Amino acid sequence: MTLQFDTAWASVRFRGVRRPVKAEPTLLLHEGRLLHEAMRVKRVTPDEVRQAIRARGPVRWS
């Protein structure tokens, strides 16, 4: 818990700490197709992506 607090504190105060700690969004699904290379880099399985889609609920198109 202390390590998490210290990391959060340092990332707020120092730009050099913020960059490696902050997670950047990554596209894992494009036009209904899984992007396997991006999934490999982020260590995410197809099942995890499908579960996240199901958890999100139905898509509403505007």
Short mmCIF file of C-alpha atoms in Angstrom, two decimals:
data_model
loop_
_atom_site.label_atom_id
_atom_site.label_comp_id
_atom_site.label_asym_id
_atom_site.label_seq_id
_atom_site.Cartn_x
_atom_site.Cartn_y
_atom_site.Cartn_z
CA MET A 1 0.00 0.00 0.00
CA THR A 2 2.87 2.35 0.78
CA LEU A 3 4.50 1.69 -2.60
CA GLN A 4 1.23 2.50 -4.39
CA PHE A 5 0.84 5.74 -2.43
CA ASP A 6 4.46 6.76 -3.05
CA THR A 7 4.14 6.04 -6.78
CA ALA A 8 0.92 8.04 -7.05
CA TRP A 9 2.43 10.94 -5.12
CA ALA A 10 5.57 10.99 -7.26
CA SER A 11 3.61 10.74 -10.53
CA VAL A 12 1.58 13.82 -9.59
CA ARG A 13 4.68 15.86 -8.77
CA PHE A 14 7.28 14.66 -11.28
CA ARG A 15 6.74 14.41 -15.04
CA GLY A 16 9.53 11.83 -15.40
CA VAL A 17 7.68 9.45 -13.09
CA ARG A 18 4.28 10.07 -14.69
CA ARG A 19 5.15 8.79 -18.17
CA PRO A 20 6.12 5.18 -17.32
CA VAL A 21 3.37 4.87 -14.68
CA LYS A 22 0.45 6.25 -16.68
CA ALA A 23 -1.41 3.73 -18.84
CA GLU A 24 -2.05 4.77 -22.43
CA PRO A 25 -5.19 3.51 -24.21
CA THR A 26 -4.60 0.84 -26.84
CA LEU A 27 -6.95 -0.19 -29.63
CA LEU A 28 -7.60 -3.94 -29.34
CA LEU A 29 -10.64 -4.22 -31.61
CA HIS A 30 -11.12 -2.46 -34.95
CA GLU A 31 -14.18 -2.80 -37.18
CA GLY A 32 -15.17 -5.99 -35.38
CA ARG A 33 -11.76 -7.66 -35.71
CA LEU A 34 -9.38 -8.37 -32.86
CA LEU A 35 -5.91 -6.83 -33.22
CA HIS A 36 -3.81 -9.78 -32.08
CA GLU A 37 -0.45 -8.00 -32.14
CA ALA A 38 -1.73 -5.22 -29.85
CA MET A 39 -3.31 -7.86 -27.61
CA ARG A 40 0.00 -9.71 -27.39
CA VAL A 41 1.88 -6.53 -26.44
CA LYS A 42 -0.67 -5.66 -23.74
CA ARG A 43 -0.92 -9.30 -22.60
CA VAL A 44 -4.68 -9.50 -23.10
CA THR A 45 -6.48 -12.62 -24.29
CA PRO A 46 -9.35 -12.68 -26.79
CA ASP A 47 -11.61 -13.96 -24.00
CA GLU A 48 -10.79 -10.91 -21.86
CA VAL A 49 -11.66 -8.57 -24.74
CA ARG A 50 -14.96 -10.38 -25.37
CA GLN A 51 -15.80 -10.23 -21.66
CA ALA A 52 -15.14 -6.48 -21.59
CA ILE A 53 -17.43 -6.02 -24.59
CA ARG A 54 -20.19 -8.05 -22.91
CA ALA A 55 -19.77 -6.10 -19.66
CA ARG A 56 -20.10 -2.81 -21.54
CA GLY A 57 -23.63 -3.69 -22.62
CA PRO A 58 -25.45 -3.02 -25.87
CA VAL A 59 -24.06 -0.42 -28.26
CA ARG A 60 -26.32 2.52 -29.02
CA TRP A 61 -25.71 4.13 -32.39
CA SER A 62 -26.51 7.84 -32.65
#
